[in-house]
């Protein structure tokens, strides 16, 4: 979603053009004209609208990125940065990175891939009844042992090529993050018992306690995906850090 910036009043002449352009974009963000996660005008749009050179527009956007005001994604565009809130209990992590950080070999098995039209899922994604979504069922492994089953529903308006991805080589996290910045996320954790099919996939008994994570993520003002993630509590744990602990905390054992 792009935004039409309007020029109101004269720019202060003492400022170089790139700084004036930075000021206008920053003011648009502060005024709420450009919102967190929203795509901002492209370099070409800025060149035409403000009658500046391509070099000037490039420098302005580059410095805004360095200042943390925007994030730029090659081939996708520039977006207003989404500030991380310290009250967030858990971060959104890539399962493949989590497994490898633990010194284990990561592998993904594709169980299912196709279209879905469950009204309950459509409602969670804000989709009309006639609009299907992409669905993937992926079994994530660490050193050959299943640690997590991910049942994900992706919004085709956000990720039109979702079903064309090779999820043995790229995770849904990687693909979705390449399309736009994470704008917001909602997560709910609960204890669960696996049904017979889930127990078979995870290679556990139906009496094995599991963790069920329900996650909904937004990007570019769309629900990008909804995921139901099931993990045996004996093999996988979710965690995160809120705020910044003191330096000496690094010597403490993990929780």
PDB file of C-alpha atoms in Angstrom:
ATOM      1  CA  UNK A   1       0.000   0.000   0.000  1.00  0.00           C
ATOM      2  CA  UNK A   2       1.540   3.293  -1.040  1.00  0.00           C
ATOM      3  CA  UNK A   3       0.810   6.728   0.269  1.00  0.00           C
ATOM      4  CA  UNK A   4       0.446   9.993  -1.608  1.00  0.00           C
ATOM      5  CA  UNK A   5       2.634  12.561   0.137  1.00  0.00           C
ATOM      6  CA  UNK A   6       1.552  16.136  -0.285  1.00  0.00           C
ATOM      7  CA  UNK A   7       3.802  19.163  -0.403  1.00  0.00           C
ATOM      8  CA  UNK A   8       2.527  21.830   1.982  1.00  0.00           C
ATOM      9  CA  UNK A   9       4.458  25.047   2.372  1.00  0.00           C
ATOM     10  CA  UNK A  10       7.929  25.968   1.240  1.00  0.00           C
ATOM     11  CA  UNK A  11      10.943  23.837   2.118  1.00  0.00           C
ATOM     12  CA  UNK A  12      13.576  25.635   4.218  1.00  0.00           C
ATOM     13  CA  UNK A  13      16.183  26.670   1.661  1.00  0.00           C
ATOM     14  CA  UNK A  14      19.294  26.280   3.865  1.00  0.00           C
ATOM     15  CA  UNK A  15      18.826  22.504   4.010  1.00  0.00           C
ATOM     16  CA  UNK A  16      20.264  20.292   1.250  1.00  0.00           C
ATOM     17  CA  UNK A  17      17.611  18.598  -0.883  1.00  0.00           C
ATOM     18  CA  UNK A  18      18.164  15.122   0.565  1.00  0.00           C
ATOM     19  CA  UNK A  19      17.709  16.462   4.109  1.00  0.00           C
ATOM     20  CA  UNK A  20      14.521  18.250   3.121  1.00  0.00           C
ATOM     21  CA  UNK A  21      13.225  15.028   1.602  1.00  0.00           C
ATOM     22  CA  UNK A  22      14.122  13.150   4.796  1.00  0.00           C
ATOM     23  CA  UNK A  23      12.273  15.769   6.823  1.00  0.00           C
ATOM     24  CA  UNK A  24       9.096  15.448   4.745  1.00  0.00           C
ATOM     25  CA  UNK A  25       9.045  11.659   5.026  1.00  0.00           C
ATOM     26  CA  UNK A  26       9.745  11.800   8.764  1.00  0.00           C
ATOM     27  CA  UNK A  27       6.990  14.386   9.283  1.00  0.00           C
ATOM     28  CA  UNK A  28       4.545  12.213   7.316  1.00  0.00           C
ATOM     29  CA  UNK A  29       5.348   9.307   9.644  1.00  0.00           C
ATOM     30  CA  UNK A  30       4.991  11.402  12.803  1.00  0.00           C
ATOM     31  CA  UNK A  31       1.679  12.802  11.537  1.00  0.00           C
ATOM     32  CA  UNK A  32       0.336   9.291  10.908  1.00  0.00           C
ATOM     33  CA  UNK A  33       0.148   9.800   7.150  1.00  0.00           C
ATOM     34  CA  UNK A  34       2.581   6.895   6.819  1.00  0.00           C
ATOM     35  CA  UNK A  35       2.000   4.108   9.349  1.00  0.00           C
ATOM     36  CA  UNK A  36       4.325   1.365  10.713  1.00  0.00           C
ATOM     37  CA  UNK A  37       4.787  -1.390   8.143  1.00  0.00           C
ATOM     38  CA  UNK A  38       3.346   0.725   5.325  1.00  0.00           C
ATOM     39  CA  UNK A  39       5.172   0.957   2.013  1.00  0.00           C
ATOM     40  CA  UNK A  40       6.515   4.426   1.261  1.00  0.00           C
ATOM     41  CA  UNK A  41       6.835   5.947  -2.221  1.00  0.00           C
ATOM     42  CA  UNK A  42       9.621   4.497  -4.370  1.00  0.00           C
ATOM     43  CA  UNK A  43      12.757   6.401  -5.344  1.00  0.00           C
ATOM     44  CA  UNK A  44      11.248   7.045  -8.778  1.00  0.00           C
ATOM     45  CA  UNK A  45       8.032   8.373  -7.213  1.00  0.00           C
ATOM     46  CA  UNK A  46      10.030  10.698  -4.972  1.00  0.00           C
ATOM     47  CA  UNK A  47      12.113  11.929  -7.922  1.00  0.00           C
ATOM     48  CA  UNK A  48       8.974  12.862  -9.860  1.00  0.00           C
ATOM     49  CA  UNK A  49       6.970  14.238  -6.960  1.00  0.00           C
ATOM     50  CA  UNK A  50       9.658  16.416  -5.411  1.00  0.00           C
ATOM     51  CA  UNK A  51      11.665  17.132  -8.591  1.00  0.00           C
ATOM     52  CA  UNK A  52      14.952  15.882  -7.166  1.00  0.00           C
ATOM     53  CA  UNK A  53      17.652  13.678  -8.663  1.00  0.00           C
ATOM     54  CA  UNK A  54      17.702   9.899  -8.269  1.00  0.00           C
ATOM     55  CA  UNK A  55      20.922  10.259  -6.277  1.00  0.00           C
ATOM     56  CA  UNK A  56      19.183  12.635  -3.855  1.00  0.00           C
ATOM     57  CA  UNK A  57      16.252  10.268  -3.324  1.00  0.00           C
ATOM     58  CA  UNK A  58      18.610   7.313  -2.852  1.00  0.00           C
ATOM     59  CA  UNK A  59      20.660   9.169  -0.248  1.00  0.00           C
ATOM     60  CA  UNK A  60      17.566  10.285   1.653  1.00  0.00           C
ATOM     61  CA  UNK A  61      16.174   6.745   1.848  1.00  0.00           C
ATOM     62  CA  UNK A  62      19.559   5.259   2.725  1.00  0.00           C
ATOM     63  CA  UNK A  63      20.009   7.666   5.630  1.00  0.00           C
ATOM     64  CA  UNK A  64      16.447   7.092   6.836  1.00  0.00           C
ATOM     65  CA  UNK A  65      17.240   3.374   6.885  1.00  0.00           C
ATOM     66  CA  UNK A  66      20.461   3.998   8.822  1.00  0.00           C
ATOM     67  CA  UNK A  67      18.467   6.087  11.299  1.00  0.00           C
ATOM     68  CA  UNK A  68      16.039   3.202  11.794  1.00  0.00           C
ATOM     69  CA  UNK A  69      13.100   5.201  10.432  1.00  0.00           C
ATOM     70  CA  UNK A  70      12.453   2.874   7.479  1.00  0.00           C
ATOM     71  CA  UNK A  71      13.467  -0.605   6.374  1.00  0.00           C
ATOM     72  CA  UNK A  72      14.393  -1.349   2.770  1.00  0.00           C
ATOM     73  CA  UNK A  73      13.979  -4.708   1.051  1.00  0.00           C
ATOM     74  CA  UNK A  74      15.672  -5.233  -2.291  1.00  0.00           C
ATOM     75  CA  UNK A  75      13.158  -5.850  -5.060  1.00  0.00           C
ATOM     76  CA  UNK A  76      10.225  -5.202  -2.722  1.00  0.00           C
ATOM     77  CA  UNK A  77      10.404  -1.578  -1.574  1.00  0.00           C
ATOM     78  CA  UNK A  78      10.846   0.631   1.486  1.00  0.00           C
ATOM     79  CA  UNK A  79       8.600   0.473   4.543  1.00  0.00           C
ATOM     80  CA  UNK A  80       8.051   2.468   7.707  1.00  0.00           C
ATOM     81  CA  UNK A  81       9.911   0.639  10.470  1.00  0.00           C
ATOM     82  CA  UNK A  82       7.910  -1.289  13.028  1.00  0.00           C
ATOM     83  CA  UNK A  83       9.276  -0.648  16.500  1.00  0.00           C
ATOM     84  CA  UNK A  84       9.768  -3.708  18.684  1.00  0.00           C
ATOM     85  CA  UNK A  85       7.853  -3.462  21.928  1.00  0.00           C
ATOM     86  CA  UNK A  86       9.619  -4.507  25.107  1.00  0.00           C
ATOM     87  CA  UNK A  87       6.387  -5.995  26.413  1.00  0.00           C
ATOM     88  CA  UNK A  88       6.488  -8.673  23.714  1.00  0.00           C
ATOM     89  CA  UNK A  89       6.968 -11.973  25.511  1.00  0.00           C
ATOM     90  CA  UNK A  90       8.245 -13.956  22.549  1.00  0.00           C
ATOM     91  CA  UNK A  91      10.009 -13.088  19.328  1.00  0.00           C
ATOM     92  CA  UNK A  92       9.141 -14.581  15.949  1.00  0.00           C
ATOM     93  CA  UNK A  93      11.980 -16.987  15.219  1.00  0.00           C
ATOM     94  CA  UNK A  94      12.907 -19.104  12.230  1.00  0.00           C
ATOM     95  CA  UNK A  95      12.731 -22.788  13.188  1.00  0.00           C
ATOM     96  CA  UNK A  96      15.711 -23.683  10.989  1.00  0.00           C
ATOM     97  CA  UNK A  97      17.862 -21.059  12.740  1.00  0.00           C
ATOM     98  CA  UNK A  98      16.716 -22.246  16.172  1.00  0.00           C
ATOM     99  CA  UNK A  99      17.674 -25.844  15.392  1.00  0.00           C
ATOM    100  CA  UNK A 100      21.061 -24.923  13.938  1.00  0.00           C
ATOM    101  CA  UNK A 101      21.886 -22.629  16.855  1.00  0.00           C
ATOM    102  CA  UNK A 102      21.537 -25.702  19.036  1.00  0.00           C
ATOM    103  CA  UNK A 103      24.232 -27.435  16.991  1.00  0.00           C
ATOM    104  CA  UNK A 104      21.793 -29.814  15.298  1.00  0.00           C
ATOM    105  CA  UNK A 105      21.120 -30.584  11.648  1.00  0.00           C
ATOM    106  CA  UNK A 106      17.856 -29.165  10.341  1.00  0.00           C
ATOM    107  CA  UNK A 107      15.549 -30.928   7.889  1.00  0.00           C
ATOM    108  CA  UNK A 108      11.985 -30.216   6.730  1.00  0.00           C
ATOM    109  CA  UNK A 109       9.541 -32.813   5.416  1.00  0.00           C
ATOM    110  CA  UNK A 110       6.608 -31.522   3.363  1.00  0.00           C
ATOM    111  CA  UNK A 111       3.497 -33.413   4.470  1.00  0.00           C
ATOM    112  CA  UNK A 112       0.881 -31.456   2.539  1.00  0.00           C
ATOM    113  CA  UNK A 113       0.629 -28.449   0.237  1.00  0.00           C
ATOM    114  CA  UNK A 114      -2.457 -27.006  -1.434  1.00  0.00           C
ATOM    115  CA  UNK A 115      -5.419 -24.640  -1.233  1.00  0.00           C
ATOM    116  CA  UNK A 116      -7.903 -24.356   1.617  1.00  0.00           C
ATOM    117  CA  UNK A 117     -11.286 -22.730   2.187  1.00  0.00           C
ATOM    118  CA  UNK A 118     -12.244 -23.485   5.792  1.00  0.00           C
ATOM    119  CA  UNK A 119     -14.607 -20.662   6.875  1.00  0.00           C
ATOM    120  CA  UNK A 120     -13.038 -20.545  10.355  1.00  0.00           C
ATOM    121  CA  UNK A 121      -9.585 -19.929   8.856  1.00  0.00           C
ATOM    122  CA  UNK A 122     -10.960 -17.419   6.358  1.00  0.00           C
ATOM    123  CA  UNK A 123     -12.520 -15.513   9.251  1.00  0.00           C
ATOM    124  CA  UNK A 124      -9.206 -15.449  11.134  1.00  0.00           C
ATOM    125  CA  UNK A 125      -7.512 -14.046   8.038  1.00  0.00           C
ATOM    126  CA  UNK A 126     -10.273 -11.597   7.147  1.00  0.00           C
ATOM    127  CA  UNK A 127     -10.906 -13.317   3.812  1.00  0.00           C
ATOM    128  CA  UNK A 128     -14.240 -13.493   1.971  1.00  0.00           C
ATOM    129  CA  UNK A 129     -15.765 -16.939   1.441  1.00  0.00           C
ATOM    130  CA  UNK A 130     -14.869 -17.040  -2.264  1.00  0.00           C
ATOM    131  CA  UNK A 131     -11.164 -16.409  -1.606  1.00  0.00           C
ATOM    132  CA  UNK A 132      -9.047 -19.511  -0.835  1.00  0.00           C
ATOM    133  CA  UNK A 133      -5.778 -19.507   1.078  1.00  0.00           C
ATOM    134  CA  UNK A 134      -2.591 -21.531   0.683  1.00  0.00           C
ATOM    135  CA  UNK A 135      -2.001 -24.285   3.207  1.00  0.00           C
ATOM    136  CA  UNK A 136       1.202 -26.133   4.062  1.00  0.00           C
ATOM    137  CA  UNK A 137       1.811 -28.948   6.521  1.00  0.00           C
ATOM    138  CA  UNK A 138       5.502 -29.160   7.402  1.00  0.00           C
ATOM    139  CA  UNK A 139       7.329 -31.476   9.783  1.00  0.00           C
ATOM    140  CA  UNK A 140      10.525 -29.919  11.128  1.00  0.00           C
ATOM    141  CA  UNK A 141      13.374 -32.170  12.301  1.00  0.00           C
ATOM    142  CA  UNK A 142      16.488 -31.757  14.437  1.00  0.00           C
ATOM    143  CA  UNK A 143      19.119 -34.441  13.838  1.00  0.00           C
ATOM    144  CA  UNK A 144      16.449 -36.566  12.173  1.00  0.00           C
ATOM    145  CA  UNK A 145      13.984 -36.345  15.069  1.00  0.00           C
ATOM    146  CA  UNK A 146      10.636 -34.513  14.571  1.00  0.00           C
ATOM    147  CA  UNK A 147      10.508 -31.481  16.861  1.00  0.00           C
ATOM    148  CA  UNK A 148       7.645 -29.453  15.436  1.00  0.00           C
ATOM    149  CA  UNK A 149       4.669 -29.793  13.090  1.00  0.00           C
ATOM    150  CA  UNK A 150       3.675 -26.533  11.411  1.00  0.00           C
ATOM    151  CA  UNK A 151       0.211 -26.215   9.898  1.00  0.00           C
ATOM    152  CA  UNK A 152       0.325 -22.833   8.145  1.00  0.00           C
ATOM    153  CA  UNK A 153      -2.298 -20.894   6.211  1.00  0.00           C
ATOM    154  CA  UNK A 154      -0.914 -18.140   3.965  1.00  0.00           C
ATOM    155  CA  UNK A 155      -2.809 -15.226   2.461  1.00  0.00           C
ATOM    156  CA  UNK A 156      -2.441 -15.450  -1.323  1.00  0.00           C
ATOM    157  CA  UNK A 157      -3.048 -11.706  -1.607  1.00  0.00           C
ATOM    158  CA  UNK A 158       0.205 -11.273   0.330  1.00  0.00           C
ATOM    159  CA  UNK A 159       2.119 -14.350  -0.870  1.00  0.00           C
ATOM    160  CA  UNK A 160       0.772 -15.297  -4.336  1.00  0.00           C
ATOM    161  CA  UNK A 161       3.689 -17.688  -5.033  1.00  0.00           C
ATOM    162  CA  UNK A 162       3.516 -19.479  -1.678  1.00  0.00           C
ATOM    163  CA  UNK A 163       2.613 -22.865  -3.152  1.00  0.00           C
ATOM    164  CA  UNK A 164       5.487 -22.653  -5.657  1.00  0.00           C
ATOM    165  CA  UNK A 165       8.124 -22.624  -2.901  1.00  0.00           C
ATOM    166  CA  UNK A 166      10.367 -25.599  -2.147  1.00  0.00           C
ATOM    167  CA  UNK A 167       9.971 -25.792   1.612  1.00  0.00           C
ATOM    168  CA  UNK A 168      12.760 -28.336   1.918  1.00  0.00           C
ATOM    169  CA  UNK A 169      15.091 -25.455   0.991  1.00  0.00           C
ATOM    170  CA  UNK A 170      13.308 -22.352   2.280  1.00  0.00           C
ATOM    171  CA  UNK A 171      11.095 -22.025   5.351  1.00  0.00           C
ATOM    172  CA  UNK A 172       7.725 -20.238   5.281  1.00  0.00           C
ATOM    173  CA  UNK A 173       9.327 -17.701   7.641  1.00  0.00           C
ATOM    174  CA  UNK A 174      12.053 -16.889   5.102  1.00  0.00           C
ATOM    175  CA  UNK A 175       9.617 -16.630   2.209  1.00  0.00           C
ATOM    176  CA  UNK A 176       7.064 -14.464   3.998  1.00  0.00           C
ATOM    177  CA  UNK A 177       9.716 -12.149   5.458  1.00  0.00           C
ATOM    178  CA  UNK A 178      11.105 -11.606   1.952  1.00  0.00           C
ATOM    179  CA  UNK A 179       7.755 -10.155   0.865  1.00  0.00           C
ATOM    180  CA  UNK A 180       7.312  -7.489   3.517  1.00  0.00           C
ATOM    181  CA  UNK A 181       8.279  -6.514   7.074  1.00  0.00           C
ATOM    182  CA  UNK A 182       6.626  -8.042  10.116  1.00  0.00           C
ATOM    183  CA  UNK A 183       4.023  -5.480  11.177  1.00  0.00           C
ATOM    184  CA  UNK A 184       2.418  -7.256  14.120  1.00  0.00           C
ATOM    185  CA  UNK A 185       1.984 -10.715  15.588  1.00  0.00           C
ATOM    186  CA  UNK A 186      -0.494 -12.392  17.912  1.00  0.00           C
ATOM    187  CA  UNK A 187       0.504 -15.582  19.730  1.00  0.00           C
ATOM    188  CA  UNK A 188      -1.365 -17.911  22.058  1.00  0.00           C
ATOM    189  CA  UNK A 189       0.252 -20.894  23.802  1.00  0.00           C
ATOM    190  CA  UNK A 190      -1.641 -23.808  25.304  1.00  0.00           C
ATOM    191  CA  UNK A 191      -1.061 -27.359  26.471  1.00  0.00           C
ATOM    192  CA  UNK A 192      -2.395 -30.036  24.133  1.00  0.00           C
ATOM    193  CA  UNK A 193      -2.547 -33.781  23.595  1.00  0.00           C
ATOM    194  CA  UNK A 194      -1.790 -35.004  20.062  1.00  0.00           C
ATOM    195  CA  UNK A 195      -4.405 -36.965  18.165  1.00  0.00           C
ATOM    196  CA  UNK A 196      -3.415 -40.272  16.590  1.00  0.00           C
ATOM    197  CA  UNK A 197      -2.202 -38.718  13.319  1.00  0.00           C
ATOM    198  CA  UNK A 198      -0.201 -35.979  15.037  1.00  0.00           C
ATOM    199  CA  UNK A 199       1.344 -38.536  17.395  1.00  0.00           C
ATOM    200  CA  UNK A 200       2.359 -40.639  14.392  1.00  0.00           C
ATOM    201  CA  UNK A 201       4.017 -37.674  12.668  1.00  0.00           C
ATOM    202  CA  UNK A 202       5.850 -36.524  15.790  1.00  0.00           C
ATOM    203  CA  UNK A 203       6.700 -40.116  16.786  1.00  0.00           C
ATOM    204  CA  UNK A 204       5.245 -39.752  20.258  1.00  0.00           C
ATOM    205  CA  UNK A 205       2.503 -41.459  22.253  1.00  0.00           C
ATOM    206  CA  UNK A 206      -0.964 -39.898  22.298  1.00  0.00           C
ATOM    207  CA  UNK A 207      -0.377 -39.350  26.027  1.00  0.00           C
ATOM    208  CA  UNK A 208       2.736 -37.225  25.357  1.00  0.00           C
ATOM    209  CA  UNK A 209       2.229 -33.604  26.517  1.00  0.00           C
ATOM    210  CA  UNK A 210       2.626 -31.140  23.658  1.00  0.00           C
ATOM    211  CA  UNK A 211       2.696 -27.380  23.263  1.00  0.00           C
ATOM    212  CA  UNK A 212       0.301 -25.815  20.763  1.00  0.00           C
ATOM    213  CA  UNK A 213       1.184 -22.352  19.476  1.00  0.00           C
ATOM    214  CA  UNK A 214      -1.425 -20.381  17.546  1.00  0.00           C
ATOM    215  CA  UNK A 215       0.168 -17.494  15.671  1.00  0.00           C
ATOM    216  CA  UNK A 216      -1.283 -14.792  13.421  1.00  0.00           C
ATOM    217  CA  UNK A 217       1.042 -12.326  11.675  1.00  0.00           C
ATOM    218  CA  UNK A 218       0.393  -9.081   9.816  1.00  0.00           C
ATOM    219  CA  UNK A 219       2.399  -7.344   7.093  1.00  0.00           C
ATOM    220  CA  UNK A 220       1.523  -4.471   4.749  1.00  0.00           C
ATOM    221  CA  UNK A 221      -1.806  -4.109   6.597  1.00  0.00           C
ATOM    222  CA  UNK A 222      -2.818  -7.678   5.681  1.00  0.00           C
ATOM    223  CA  UNK A 223      -3.017 -10.870   7.698  1.00  0.00           C
ATOM    224  CA  UNK A 224      -0.005 -12.539   6.089  1.00  0.00           C
ATOM    225  CA  UNK A 225      -0.490 -15.954   7.667  1.00  0.00           C
ATOM    226  CA  UNK A 226      -1.990 -18.003  10.464  1.00  0.00           C
ATOM    227  CA  UNK A 227      -0.015 -20.927  11.876  1.00  0.00           C
ATOM    228  CA  UNK A 228      -0.817 -23.772  14.261  1.00  0.00           C
ATOM    229  CA  UNK A 229       2.441 -25.212  15.577  1.00  0.00           C
ATOM    230  CA  UNK A 230       2.539 -28.405  17.647  1.00  0.00           C
ATOM    231  CA  UNK A 231       5.706 -29.494  19.452  1.00  0.00           C
ATOM    232  CA  UNK A 232       6.388 -32.274  21.989  1.00  0.00           C
ATOM    233  CA  UNK A 233       7.239 -30.538  25.262  1.00  0.00           C
ATOM    234  CA  UNK A 234      10.122 -32.975  25.765  1.00  0.00           C
ATOM    235  CA  UNK A 235      11.849 -31.949  22.512  1.00  0.00           C
ATOM    236  CA  UNK A 236      11.192 -28.284  21.943  1.00  0.00           C
ATOM    237  CA  UNK A 237      10.659 -25.144  23.956  1.00  0.00           C
ATOM    238  CA  UNK A 238       9.657 -21.614  23.099  1.00  0.00           C
ATOM    239  CA  UNK A 239      11.262 -18.625  24.750  1.00  0.00           C
ATOM    240  CA  UNK A 240      12.290 -15.017  24.474  1.00  0.00           C
ATOM    241  CA  UNK A 241      13.723 -12.069  26.350  1.00  0.00           C
ATOM    242  CA  UNK A 242      11.904  -8.859  27.220  1.00  0.00           C
ATOM    243  CA  UNK A 243      14.076  -5.786  27.634  1.00  0.00           C
ATOM    244  CA  UNK A 244      17.876  -5.769  27.912  1.00  0.00           C
ATOM    245  CA  UNK A 245      19.501  -7.622  30.850  1.00  0.00           C
ATOM    246  CA  UNK A 246      22.785  -6.247  32.287  1.00  0.00           C
ATOM    247  CA  UNK A 247      26.033  -7.446  30.705  1.00  0.00           C
ATOM    248  CA  UNK A 248      26.900  -9.674  33.657  1.00  0.00           C
ATOM    249  CA  UNK A 249      23.717 -11.702  33.047  1.00  0.00           C
ATOM    250  CA  UNK A 250      25.537 -13.511  30.221  1.00  0.00           C
ATOM    251  CA  UNK A 251      27.347 -15.705  32.791  1.00  0.00           C
ATOM    252  CA  UNK A 252      24.100 -16.986  34.323  1.00  0.00           C
ATOM    253  CA  UNK A 253      22.726 -20.420  33.362  1.00  0.00           C
ATOM    254  CA  UNK A 254      19.740 -20.587  31.015  1.00  0.00           C
ATOM    255  CA  UNK A 255      16.268 -20.909  32.498  1.00  0.00           C
TER     256      UNK A 255
END
